[in-house]
């Protein structure tokens, strides 16, 4: 059943990439149902819980893409609840703290779309601090550094919405610094170069 759940989730992600979000949500629902059955049989299985959290994040993304703001926020909060539990049970797990940070960013993004800017900033700040700590201890993990870059961008954008330009510029400068380091480590990596371009763009608009 876990394999089938992962298959449904993979198909859902593929459908999302194609812009078929309603169809994707049906697949994600099937994946969540199957994993939920497995968790009911083995409630202490952290791997299953982590998988379920990721499935909920996919629901949040697909729901938000078709304007279902409340459904998106609810889904992201489901994923966040699981991520918080795992991080609490295993506080020494860097991976769980990373997942919690990403969940916070997802919730913050959904809150922005719902017009709840103050709450979004608080979520972004928690995610940002977690990612700073995670990346500080694991500087070789480029994927986690990319998420930290995204956290700086999220905070910067939120600060701009609040009219806090000095704070926003500080976040964009940190975003640029991390992006520049990634590009230096792999100059041909398109994703890294795009991240640096985005950082430059944010800086230019903020100034």
mmCIF file with all atom_site columns, C-alpha atoms in Angstrom:
data_model
loop_
_atom_site.group_PDB
_atom_site.id
_atom_site.type_symbol
_atom_site.label_atom_id
_atom_site.label_alt_id
_atom_site.label_comp_id
_atom_site.label_asym_id
_atom_site.label_entity_id
_atom_site.label_seq_id
_atom_site.pdbx_PDB_ins_code
_atom_site.Cartn_x
_atom_site.Cartn_y
_atom_site.Cartn_z
_atom_site.occupancy
_atom_site.B_iso_or_equiv
_atom_site.pdbx_formal_charge
_atom_site.auth_seq_id
_atom_site.auth_comp_id
_atom_site.auth_asym_id
_atom_site.auth_atom_id
_atom_site.pdbx_PDB_model_num
ATOM 1   C CA . UNK A 1 1   ? 0.000  0.000  0.000   1.00 0.00 ? 1   UNK A CA 1
ATOM 2   C CA . UNK A 1 2   ? 2.841  2.399  0.649   1.00 0.00 ? 2   UNK A CA 1
ATOM 3   C CA . UNK A 1 3   ? 4.141  1.831  -2.855  1.00 0.00 ? 3   UNK A CA 1
ATOM 4   C CA . UNK A 1 4   ? 0.687  2.489  -4.256  1.00 0.00 ? 4   UNK A CA 1
ATOM 5   C CA . UNK A 1 5   ? 0.406  5.670  -2.181  1.00 0.00 ? 5   UNK A CA 1
ATOM 6   C CA . UNK A 1 6   ? 3.747  6.888  -3.495  1.00 0.00 ? 6   UNK A CA 1
ATOM 7   C CA . UNK A 1 7   ? 2.603  6.121  -7.037  1.00 0.00 ? 7   UNK A CA 1
ATOM 8   C CA . UNK A 1 8   ? -0.601 8.130  -6.587  1.00 0.00 ? 8   UNK A CA 1
ATOM 9   C CA . UNK A 1 9   ? 1.447  10.992 -5.167  1.00 0.00 ? 9   UNK A CA 1
ATOM 10  C CA . UNK A 1 10  ? 3.928  10.876 -8.066  1.00 0.00 ? 10  UNK A CA 1
ATOM 11  C CA . UNK A 1 11  ? 1.091  10.930 -10.588 1.00 0.00 ? 11  UNK A CA 1
ATOM 12  C CA . UNK A 1 12  ? -0.469 13.833 -8.713  1.00 0.00 ? 12  UNK A CA 1
ATOM 13  C CA . UNK A 1 13  ? 2.761  15.802 -8.902  1.00 0.00 ? 13  UNK A CA 1
ATOM 14  C CA . UNK A 1 14  ? 3.045  15.081 -12.618 1.00 0.00 ? 14  UNK A CA 1
ATOM 15  C CA . UNK A 1 15  ? -0.519 16.296 -13.125 1.00 0.00 ? 15  UNK A CA 1
ATOM 16  C CA . UNK A 1 16  ? 0.300  19.439 -11.144 1.00 0.00 ? 16  UNK A CA 1
ATOM 17  C CA . UNK A 1 17  ? 3.259  20.144 -13.424 1.00 0.00 ? 17  UNK A CA 1
ATOM 18  C CA . UNK A 1 18  ? 0.822  19.887 -16.345 1.00 0.00 ? 18  UNK A CA 1
ATOM 19  C CA . UNK A 1 19  ? -1.541 22.359 -14.701 1.00 0.00 ? 19  UNK A CA 1
ATOM 20  C CA . UNK A 1 20  ? -4.199 19.723 -14.075 1.00 0.00 ? 20  UNK A CA 1
ATOM 21  C CA . UNK A 1 21  ? -4.608 20.589 -10.433 1.00 0.00 ? 21  UNK A CA 1
ATOM 22  C CA . UNK A 1 22  ? -8.107 19.199 -9.878  1.00 0.00 ? 22  UNK A CA 1
ATOM 23  C CA . UNK A 1 23  ? -6.989 15.811 -11.189 1.00 0.00 ? 23  UNK A CA 1
ATOM 24  C CA . UNK A 1 24  ? -3.860 16.076 -9.074  1.00 0.00 ? 24  UNK A CA 1
ATOM 25  C CA . UNK A 1 25  ? -5.908 16.665 -5.944  1.00 0.00 ? 25  UNK A CA 1
ATOM 26  C CA . UNK A 1 26  ? -7.810 13.442 -6.540  1.00 0.00 ? 26  UNK A CA 1
ATOM 27  C CA . UNK A 1 27  ? -4.533 11.534 -6.725  1.00 0.00 ? 27  UNK A CA 1
ATOM 28  C CA . UNK A 1 28  ? -3.192 13.222 -3.610  1.00 0.00 ? 28  UNK A CA 1
ATOM 29  C CA . UNK A 1 29  ? -6.390 12.314 -1.768  1.00 0.00 ? 29  UNK A CA 1
ATOM 30  C CA . UNK A 1 30  ? -5.896 8.676  -2.702  1.00 0.00 ? 30  UNK A CA 1
ATOM 31  C CA . UNK A 1 31  ? -2.289 8.802  -1.544  1.00 0.00 ? 31  UNK A CA 1
ATOM 32  C CA . UNK A 1 32  ? -3.267 10.366 1.776   1.00 0.00 ? 32  UNK A CA 1
ATOM 33  C CA . UNK A 1 33  ? -6.000 7.798  2.340   1.00 0.00 ? 33  UNK A CA 1
ATOM 34  C CA . UNK A 1 34  ? -3.619 4.889  1.817   1.00 0.00 ? 34  UNK A CA 1
ATOM 35  C CA . UNK A 1 35  ? -0.910 6.327  4.040   1.00 0.00 ? 35  UNK A CA 1
ATOM 36  C CA . UNK A 1 36  ? -3.529 7.124  6.656   1.00 0.00 ? 36  UNK A CA 1
ATOM 37  C CA . UNK A 1 37  ? -4.545 3.462  6.728   1.00 0.00 ? 37  UNK A CA 1
ATOM 38  C CA . UNK A 1 38  ? -0.926 2.410  7.253   1.00 0.00 ? 38  UNK A CA 1
ATOM 39  C CA . UNK A 1 39  ? -0.445 4.954  10.037  1.00 0.00 ? 39  UNK A CA 1
ATOM 40  C CA . UNK A 1 40  ? -3.567 3.706  11.817  1.00 0.00 ? 40  UNK A CA 1
ATOM 41  C CA . UNK A 1 41  ? -1.915 0.289  11.890  1.00 0.00 ? 41  UNK A CA 1
ATOM 42  C CA . UNK A 1 42  ? 1.503  1.616  12.874  1.00 0.00 ? 42  UNK A CA 1
ATOM 43  C CA . UNK A 1 43  ? 1.033  5.022  14.568  1.00 0.00 ? 43  UNK A CA 1
ATOM 44  C CA . UNK A 1 44  ? 4.641  5.235  15.777  1.00 0.00 ? 44  UNK A CA 1
ATOM 45  C CA . UNK A 1 45  ? 6.118  4.943  12.287  1.00 0.00 ? 45  UNK A CA 1
ATOM 46  C CA . UNK A 1 46  ? 7.898  8.266  11.765  1.00 0.00 ? 46  UNK A CA 1
ATOM 47  C CA . UNK A 1 47  ? 8.724  7.545  8.137   1.00 0.00 ? 47  UNK A CA 1
ATOM 48  C CA . UNK A 1 48  ? 5.025  7.197  7.317   1.00 0.00 ? 48  UNK A CA 1
ATOM 49  C CA . UNK A 1 49  ? 4.271  10.410 9.208   1.00 0.00 ? 49  UNK A CA 1
ATOM 50  C CA . UNK A 1 50  ? 6.971  12.270 7.288   1.00 0.00 ? 50  UNK A CA 1
ATOM 51  C CA . UNK A 1 51  ? 5.582  10.970 4.014   1.00 0.00 ? 51  UNK A CA 1
ATOM 52  C CA . UNK A 1 52  ? 2.080  12.081 4.962   1.00 0.00 ? 52  UNK A CA 1
ATOM 53  C CA . UNK A 1 53  ? 3.318  15.567 5.802   1.00 0.00 ? 53  UNK A CA 1
ATOM 54  C CA . UNK A 1 54  ? 4.805  15.841 2.322   1.00 0.00 ? 54  UNK A CA 1
ATOM 55  C CA . UNK A 1 55  ? 1.553  14.666 0.750   1.00 0.00 ? 55  UNK A CA 1
ATOM 56  C CA . UNK A 1 56  ? -0.353 17.411 2.561   1.00 0.00 ? 56  UNK A CA 1
ATOM 57  C CA . UNK A 1 57  ? 2.134  19.981 1.263   1.00 0.00 ? 57  UNK A CA 1
ATOM 58  C CA . UNK A 1 58  ? 1.357  18.818 -2.270  1.00 0.00 ? 58  UNK A CA 1
ATOM 59  C CA . UNK A 1 59  ? -2.365 19.307 -1.595  1.00 0.00 ? 59  UNK A CA 1
ATOM 60  C CA . UNK A 1 60  ? -1.618 22.790 -0.325  1.00 0.00 ? 60  UNK A CA 1
ATOM 61  C CA . UNK A 1 61  ? 0.295  23.681 -3.482  1.00 0.00 ? 61  UNK A CA 1
ATOM 62  C CA . UNK A 1 62  ? -2.344 22.323 -5.858  1.00 0.00 ? 62  UNK A CA 1
ATOM 63  C CA . UNK A 1 63  ? -5.202 23.940 -3.934  1.00 0.00 ? 63  UNK A CA 1
ATOM 64  C CA . UNK A 1 64  ? -3.468 27.298 -3.895  1.00 0.00 ? 64  UNK A CA 1
ATOM 65  C CA . UNK A 1 65  ? -2.783 27.092 -7.622  1.00 0.00 ? 65  UNK A CA 1
ATOM 66  C CA . UNK A 1 66  ? -6.513 27.030 -8.380  1.00 0.00 ? 66  UNK A CA 1
ATOM 67  C CA . UNK A 1 67  ? -7.434 29.748 -5.912  1.00 0.00 ? 67  UNK A CA 1
ATOM 68  C CA . UNK A 1 68  ? -8.656 27.552 -3.069  1.00 0.00 ? 68  UNK A CA 1
ATOM 69  C CA . UNK A 1 69  ? -6.914 29.649 -0.461  1.00 0.00 ? 69  UNK A CA 1
ATOM 70  C CA . UNK A 1 70  ? -8.535 28.266 2.664   1.00 0.00 ? 70  UNK A CA 1
ATOM 71  C CA . UNK A 1 71  ? -8.134 24.673 1.484   1.00 0.00 ? 71  UNK A CA 1
ATOM 72  C CA . UNK A 1 72  ? -4.497 25.397 0.718   1.00 0.00 ? 72  UNK A CA 1
ATOM 73  C CA . UNK A 1 73  ? -3.870 26.858 4.166   1.00 0.00 ? 73  UNK A CA 1
ATOM 74  C CA . UNK A 1 74  ? -5.668 23.956 5.843   1.00 0.00 ? 74  UNK A CA 1
ATOM 75  C CA . UNK A 1 75  ? -3.572 21.430 3.933   1.00 0.00 ? 75  UNK A CA 1
ATOM 76  C CA . UNK A 1 76  ? -0.318 23.196 4.733   1.00 0.00 ? 76  UNK A CA 1
ATOM 77  C CA . UNK A 1 77  ? -1.328 23.351 8.396   1.00 0.00 ? 77  UNK A CA 1
ATOM 78  C CA . UNK A 1 78  ? -1.956 19.598 8.347   1.00 0.00 ? 78  UNK A CA 1
ATOM 79  C CA . UNK A 1 79  ? 1.555  19.088 7.051   1.00 0.00 ? 79  UNK A CA 1
ATOM 80  C CA . UNK A 1 80  ? 2.915  21.546 9.610   1.00 0.00 ? 80  UNK A CA 1
ATOM 81  C CA . UNK A 1 81  ? 1.227  19.749 12.506  1.00 0.00 ? 81  UNK A CA 1
ATOM 82  C CA . UNK A 1 82  ? 2.947  16.505 11.547  1.00 0.00 ? 82  UNK A CA 1
ATOM 83  C CA . UNK A 1 83  ? 6.300  18.233 11.007  1.00 0.00 ? 83  UNK A CA 1
ATOM 84  C CA . UNK A 1 84  ? 6.042  19.868 14.436  1.00 0.00 ? 84  UNK A CA 1
ATOM 85  C CA . UNK A 1 85  ? 5.277  16.541 16.083  1.00 0.00 ? 85  UNK A CA 1
ATOM 86  C CA . UNK A 1 86  ? 8.225  14.816 14.425  1.00 0.00 ? 86  UNK A CA 1
ATOM 87  C CA . UNK A 1 87  ? 10.613 17.632 15.333  1.00 0.00 ? 87  UNK A CA 1
ATOM 88  C CA . UNK A 1 88  ? 9.373  17.462 18.929  1.00 0.00 ? 88  UNK A CA 1
ATOM 89  C CA . UNK A 1 89  ? 9.779  13.696 19.149  1.00 0.00 ? 89  UNK A CA 1
ATOM 90  C CA . UNK A 1 90  ? 13.243 13.781 17.566  1.00 0.00 ? 90  UNK A CA 1
ATOM 91  C CA . UNK A 1 91  ? 14.705 17.220 18.427  1.00 0.00 ? 91  UNK A CA 1
ATOM 92  C CA . UNK A 1 92  ? 18.185 16.132 17.345  1.00 0.00 ? 92  UNK A CA 1
ATOM 93  C CA . UNK A 1 93  ? 17.014 15.257 13.835  1.00 0.00 ? 93  UNK A CA 1
ATOM 94  C CA . UNK A 1 94  ? 18.319 17.874 11.422  1.00 0.00 ? 94  UNK A CA 1
ATOM 95  C CA . UNK A 1 95  ? 16.099 16.490 8.657   1.00 0.00 ? 95  UNK A CA 1
ATOM 96  C CA . UNK A 1 96  ? 12.962 16.938 10.758  1.00 0.00 ? 96  UNK A CA 1
ATOM 97  C CA . UNK A 1 97  ? 13.945 20.491 11.661  1.00 0.00 ? 97  UNK A CA 1
ATOM 98  C CA . UNK A 1 98  ? 14.508 21.195 7.974   1.00 0.00 ? 98  UNK A CA 1
ATOM 99  C CA . UNK A 1 99  ? 11.079 19.778 7.130   1.00 0.00 ? 99  UNK A CA 1
ATOM 100 C CA . UNK A 1 100 ? 9.504  21.884 9.875   1.00 0.00 ? 100 UNK A CA 1
ATOM 101 C CA . UNK A 1 101 ? 11.160 24.997 8.469   1.00 0.00 ? 101 UNK A CA 1
ATOM 102 C CA . UNK A 1 102 ? 9.835  24.300 4.973   1.00 0.00 ? 102 UNK A CA 1
ATOM 103 C CA . UNK A 1 103 ? 6.352  23.695 6.387   1.00 0.00 ? 103 UNK A CA 1
ATOM 104 C CA . UNK A 1 104 ? 6.517  27.074 8.109   1.00 0.00 ? 104 UNK A CA 1
ATOM 105 C CA . UNK A 1 105 ? 7.414  28.731 4.803   1.00 0.00 ? 105 UNK A CA 1
ATOM 106 C CA . UNK A 1 106 ? 4.509  26.979 3.087   1.00 0.00 ? 106 UNK A CA 1
ATOM 107 C CA . UNK A 1 107 ? 2.066  28.137 5.744   1.00 0.00 ? 107 UNK A CA 1
ATOM 108 C CA . UNK A 1 108 ? 3.460  31.650 5.543   1.00 0.00 ? 108 UNK A CA 1
ATOM 109 C CA . UNK A 1 109 ? 2.966  31.731 1.787   1.00 0.00 ? 109 UNK A CA 1
ATOM 110 C CA . UNK A 1 110 ? -0.649 30.591 2.176   1.00 0.00 ? 110 UNK A CA 1
ATOM 111 C CA . UNK A 1 111 ? -1.235 33.214 4.866   1.00 0.00 ? 111 UNK A CA 1
ATOM 112 C CA . UNK A 1 112 ? 0.089  35.918 2.513   1.00 0.00 ? 112 UNK A CA 1
ATOM 113 C CA . UNK A 1 113 ? -2.431 34.857 -0.113  1.00 0.00 ? 113 UNK A CA 1
ATOM 114 C CA . UNK A 1 114 ? -5.167 35.037 2.514   1.00 0.00 ? 114 UNK A CA 1
ATOM 115 C CA . UNK A 1 115 ? -4.173 38.599 3.426   1.00 0.00 ? 115 UNK A CA 1
ATOM 116 C CA . UNK A 1 116 ? -2.857 37.644 6.872   1.00 0.00 ? 116 UNK A CA 1
ATOM 117 C CA . UNK A 1 117 ? 0.475  39.401 6.560   1.00 0.00 ? 117 UNK A CA 1
ATOM 118 C CA . UNK A 1 118 ? 1.438  39.659 10.246  1.00 0.00 ? 118 UNK A CA 1
ATOM 119 C CA . UNK A 1 119 ? 0.895  35.939 10.783  1.00 0.00 ? 119 UNK A CA 1
ATOM 120 C CA . UNK A 1 120 ? 2.794  35.173 7.600   1.00 0.00 ? 120 UNK A CA 1
ATOM 121 C CA . UNK A 1 121 ? 5.827  37.141 8.764   1.00 0.00 ? 121 UNK A CA 1
ATOM 122 C CA . UNK A 1 122 ? 5.871  35.230 12.050  1.00 0.00 ? 122 UNK A CA 1
ATOM 123 C CA . UNK A 1 123 ? 5.767  31.919 10.161  1.00 0.00 ? 123 UNK A CA 1
ATOM 124 C CA . UNK A 1 124 ? 8.509  33.057 7.782   1.00 0.00 ? 124 UNK A CA 1
ATOM 125 C CA . UNK A 1 125 ? 10.692 34.186 10.679  1.00 0.00 ? 125 UNK A CA 1
ATOM 126 C CA . UNK A 1 126 ? 10.437 30.809 12.414  1.00 0.00 ? 126 UNK A CA 1
ATOM 127 C CA . UNK A 1 127 ? 11.182 28.946 9.179   1.00 0.00 ? 127 UNK A CA 1
ATOM 128 C CA . UNK A 1 128 ? 14.048 31.285 8.409   1.00 0.00 ? 128 UNK A CA 1
ATOM 129 C CA . UNK A 1 129 ? 15.703 30.811 11.815  1.00 0.00 ? 129 UNK A CA 1
ATOM 130 C CA . UNK A 1 130 ? 15.373 27.038 11.592  1.00 0.00 ? 130 UNK A CA 1
ATOM 131 C CA . UNK A 1 131 ? 16.908 26.980 8.135   1.00 0.00 ? 131 UNK A CA 1
ATOM 132 C CA . UNK A 1 132 ? 19.781 29.247 9.172   1.00 0.00 ? 132 UNK A CA 1
ATOM 133 C CA . UNK A 1 133 ? 20.626 26.793 11.930  1.00 0.00 ? 133 UNK A CA 1
ATOM 134 C CA . UNK A 1 134 ? 20.246 23.753 9.674   1.00 0.00 ? 134 UNK A CA 1
ATOM 135 C CA . UNK A 1 135 ? 22.384 25.199 6.875   1.00 0.00 ? 135 UNK A CA 1
ATOM 136 C CA . UNK A 1 136 ? 25.027 26.449 9.315   1.00 0.00 ? 136 UNK A CA 1
ATOM 137 C CA . UNK A 1 137 ? 25.604 22.868 10.398  1.00 0.00 ? 137 UNK A CA 1
ATOM 138 C CA . UNK A 1 138 ? 25.283 21.424 6.888   1.00 0.00 ? 138 UNK A CA 1
ATOM 139 C CA . UNK A 1 139 ? 26.780 23.968 4.458   1.00 0.00 ? 139 UNK A CA 1
ATOM 140 C CA . UNK A 1 140 ? 27.409 21.278 1.848   1.00 0.00 ? 140 UNK A CA 1
ATOM 141 C CA . UNK A 1 141 ? 23.696 20.557 1.418   1.00 0.00 ? 141 UNK A CA 1
ATOM 142 C CA . UNK A 1 142 ? 22.795 22.722 -1.597  1.00 0.00 ? 142 UNK A CA 1
ATOM 143 C CA . UNK A 1 143 ? 19.113 21.790 -1.479  1.00 0.00 ? 143 UNK A CA 1
ATOM 144 C CA . UNK A 1 144 ? 18.783 23.101 2.049   1.00 0.00 ? 144 UNK A CA 1
ATOM 145 C CA . UNK A 1 145 ? 20.706 26.246 1.114   1.00 0.00 ? 145 UNK A CA 1
ATOM 146 C CA . UNK A 1 146 ? 18.223 26.824 -1.717  1.00 0.00 ? 146 UNK A CA 1
ATOM 147 C CA . UNK A 1 147 ? 15.424 26.658 0.833   1.00 0.00 ? 147 UNK A CA 1
ATOM 148 C CA . UNK A 1 148 ? 17.249 29.190 3.005   1.00 0.00 ? 148 UNK A CA 1
ATOM 149 C CA . UNK A 1 149 ? 17.549 31.468 -0.026  1.00 0.00 ? 149 UNK A CA 1
ATOM 150 C CA . UNK A 1 150 ? 13.801 31.084 -0.510  1.00 0.00 ? 150 UNK A CA 1
ATOM 151 C CA . UNK A 1 151 ? 13.229 31.948 3.164   1.00 0.00 ? 151 UNK A CA 1
ATOM 152 C CA . UNK A 1 152 ? 15.172 35.202 2.779   1.00 0.00 ? 152 UNK A CA 1
ATOM 153 C CA . UNK A 1 153 ? 13.107 35.990 -0.317  1.00 0.00 ? 153 UNK A CA 1
ATOM 154 C CA . UNK A 1 154 ? 9.819  35.265 1.464   1.00 0.00 ? 154 UNK A CA 1
ATOM 155 C CA . UNK A 1 155 ? 10.737 37.488 4.387   1.00 0.00 ? 155 UNK A CA 1
ATOM 156 C CA . UNK A 1 156 ? 12.000 40.236 2.106   1.00 0.00 ? 156 UNK A CA 1
ATOM 157 C CA . UNK A 1 157 ? 8.804  40.222 0.066   1.00 0.00 ? 157 UNK A CA 1
ATOM 158 C CA . UNK A 1 158 ? 6.681  40.297 3.219   1.00 0.00 ? 158 UNK A CA 1
ATOM 159 C CA . UNK A 1 159 ? 8.688  43.199 4.607   1.00 0.00 ? 159 UNK A CA 1
ATOM 160 C CA . UNK A 1 160 ? 8.171  45.109 1.352   1.00 0.00 ? 160 UNK A CA 1
ATOM 161 C CA . UNK A 1 161 ? 4.415  44.576 1.725   1.00 0.00 ? 161 UNK A CA 1
ATOM 162 C CA . UNK A 1 162 ? 4.681  46.058 5.216   1.00 0.00 ? 162 UNK A CA 1
ATOM 163 C CA . UNK A 1 163 ? 6.699  48.998 3.923   1.00 0.00 ? 163 UNK A CA 1
ATOM 164 C CA . UNK A 1 164 ? 9.786  47.919 5.864   1.00 0.00 ? 164 UNK A CA 1
ATOM 165 C CA . UNK A 1 165 ? 12.286 48.507 3.089   1.00 0.00 ? 165 UNK A CA 1
ATOM 166 C CA . UNK A 1 166 ? 15.434 48.527 5.243   1.00 0.00 ? 166 UNK A CA 1
ATOM 167 C CA . UNK A 1 167 ? 14.575 45.099 6.625   1.00 0.00 ? 167 UNK A CA 1
ATOM 168 C CA . UNK A 1 168 ? 13.614 43.854 3.171   1.00 0.00 ? 168 UNK A CA 1
ATOM 169 C CA . UNK A 1 169 ? 16.928 44.952 1.650   1.00 0.00 ? 169 UNK A CA 1
ATOM 170 C CA . UNK A 1 170 ? 18.798 43.143 4.426   1.00 0.00 ? 170 UNK A CA 1
ATOM 171 C CA . UNK A 1 171 ? 16.983 39.904 3.567   1.00 0.00 ? 171 UNK A CA 1
ATOM 172 C CA . UNK A 1 172 ? 17.607 40.334 -0.164  1.00 0.00 ? 172 UNK A CA 1
ATOM 173 C CA . UNK A 1 173 ? 21.296 40.954 0.489   1.00 0.00 ? 173 UNK A CA 1
ATOM 174 C CA . UNK A 1 174 ? 21.498 37.708 2.457   1.00 0.00 ? 174 UNK A CA 1
ATOM 175 C CA . UNK A 1 175 ? 19.590 35.979 -0.346  1.00 0.00 ? 175 UNK A CA 1
ATOM 176 C CA . UNK A 1 176 ? 22.120 37.275 -2.876  1.00 0.00 ? 176 UNK A CA 1
ATOM 177 C CA . UNK A 1 177 ? 25.084 36.227 -0.722  1.00 0.00 ? 177 UNK A CA 1
ATOM 178 C CA . UNK A 1 178 ? 23.915 32.622 -0.424  1.00 0.00 ? 178 UNK A CA 1
ATOM 179 C CA . UNK A 1 179 ? 22.941 32.472 -4.096  1.00 0.00 ? 179 UNK A CA 1
ATOM 180 C CA . UNK A 1 180 ? 26.345 33.791 -5.124  1.00 0.00 ? 180 UNK A CA 1
ATOM 181 C CA . UNK A 1 181 ? 28.089 31.072 -3.102  1.00 0.00 ? 181 UNK A CA 1
ATOM 182 C CA . UNK A 1 182 ? 26.020 28.367 -4.768  1.00 0.00 ? 182 UNK A CA 1
ATOM 183 C CA . UNK A 1 183 ? 26.829 29.697 -8.228  1.00 0.00 ? 183 UNK A CA 1
ATOM 184 C CA . UNK A 1 184 ? 30.520 29.813 -7.322  1.00 0.00 ? 184 UNK A CA 1
ATOM 185 C CA . UNK A 1 185 ? 30.342 26.153 -6.296  1.00 0.00 ? 185 UNK A CA 1
ATOM 186 C CA . UNK A 1 186 ? 28.751 25.122 -9.608  1.00 0.00 ? 186 UNK A CA 1
ATOM 187 C CA . UNK A 1 187 ? 28.814 27.885 -12.258 1.00 0.00 ? 187 UNK A CA 1
ATOM 188 C CA . UNK A 1 188 ? 26.923 25.803 -14.828 1.00 0.00 ? 188 UNK A CA 1
ATOM 189 C CA . UNK A 1 189 ? 23.973 25.008 -12.583 1.00 0.00 ? 189 UNK A CA 1
ATOM 190 C CA . UNK A 1 190 ? 20.923 26.717 -14.091 1.00 0.00 ? 190 UNK A CA 1
ATOM 191 C CA . UNK A 1 191 ? 18.893 26.582 -10.876 1.00 0.00 ? 191 UNK A CA 1
ATOM 192 C CA . UNK A 1 192 ? 21.656 28.301 -8.917  1.00 0.00 ? 192 UNK A CA 1
ATOM 193 C CA . UNK A 1 193 ? 22.040 30.997 -11.559 1.00 0.00 ? 193 UNK A CA 1
ATOM 194 C CA . UNK A 1 194 ? 18.293 31.601 -11.615 1.00 0.00 ? 194 UNK A CA 1
ATOM 195 C CA . UNK A 1 195 ? 18.345 32.044 -7.849  1.00 0.00 ? 195 UNK A CA 1
ATOM 196 C CA . UNK A 1 196 ? 21.022 34.707 -8.189  1.00 0.00 ? 196 UNK A CA 1
ATOM 197 C CA . UNK A 1 197 ? 19.065 36.513 -10.924 1.00 0.00 ? 197 UNK A CA 1
ATOM 198 C CA . UNK A 1 198 ? 15.981 36.558 -8.693  1.00 0.00 ? 198 UNK A CA 1
ATOM 199 C CA . UNK A 1 199 ? 18.063 37.972 -5.848  1.00 0.00 ? 199 UNK A CA 1
ATOM 200 C CA . UNK A 1 200 ? 19.395 40.743 -8.089  1.00 0.00 ? 200 UNK A CA 1
ATOM 201 C CA . UNK A 1 201 ? 15.869 41.531 -9.264  1.00 0.00 ? 201 UNK A CA 1
ATOM 202 C CA . UNK A 1 202 ? 14.528 41.777 -5.712  1.00 0.00 ? 202 UNK A CA 1
ATOM 203 C CA . UNK A 1 203 ? 17.413 44.042 -4.703  1.00 0.00 ? 203 UNK A CA 1
ATOM 204 C CA . UNK A 1 204 ? 16.865 46.346 -7.678  1.00 0.00 ? 204 UNK A CA 1
ATOM 205 C CA . UNK A 1 205 ? 13.148 46.719 -6.972  1.00 0.00 ? 205 UNK A CA 1
ATOM 206 C CA . UNK A 1 206 ? 13.694 47.304 -3.254  1.00 0.00 ? 206 UNK A CA 1
ATOM 207 C CA . UNK A 1 207 ? 16.180 50.117 -3.950  1.00 0.00 ? 207 UNK A CA 1
#
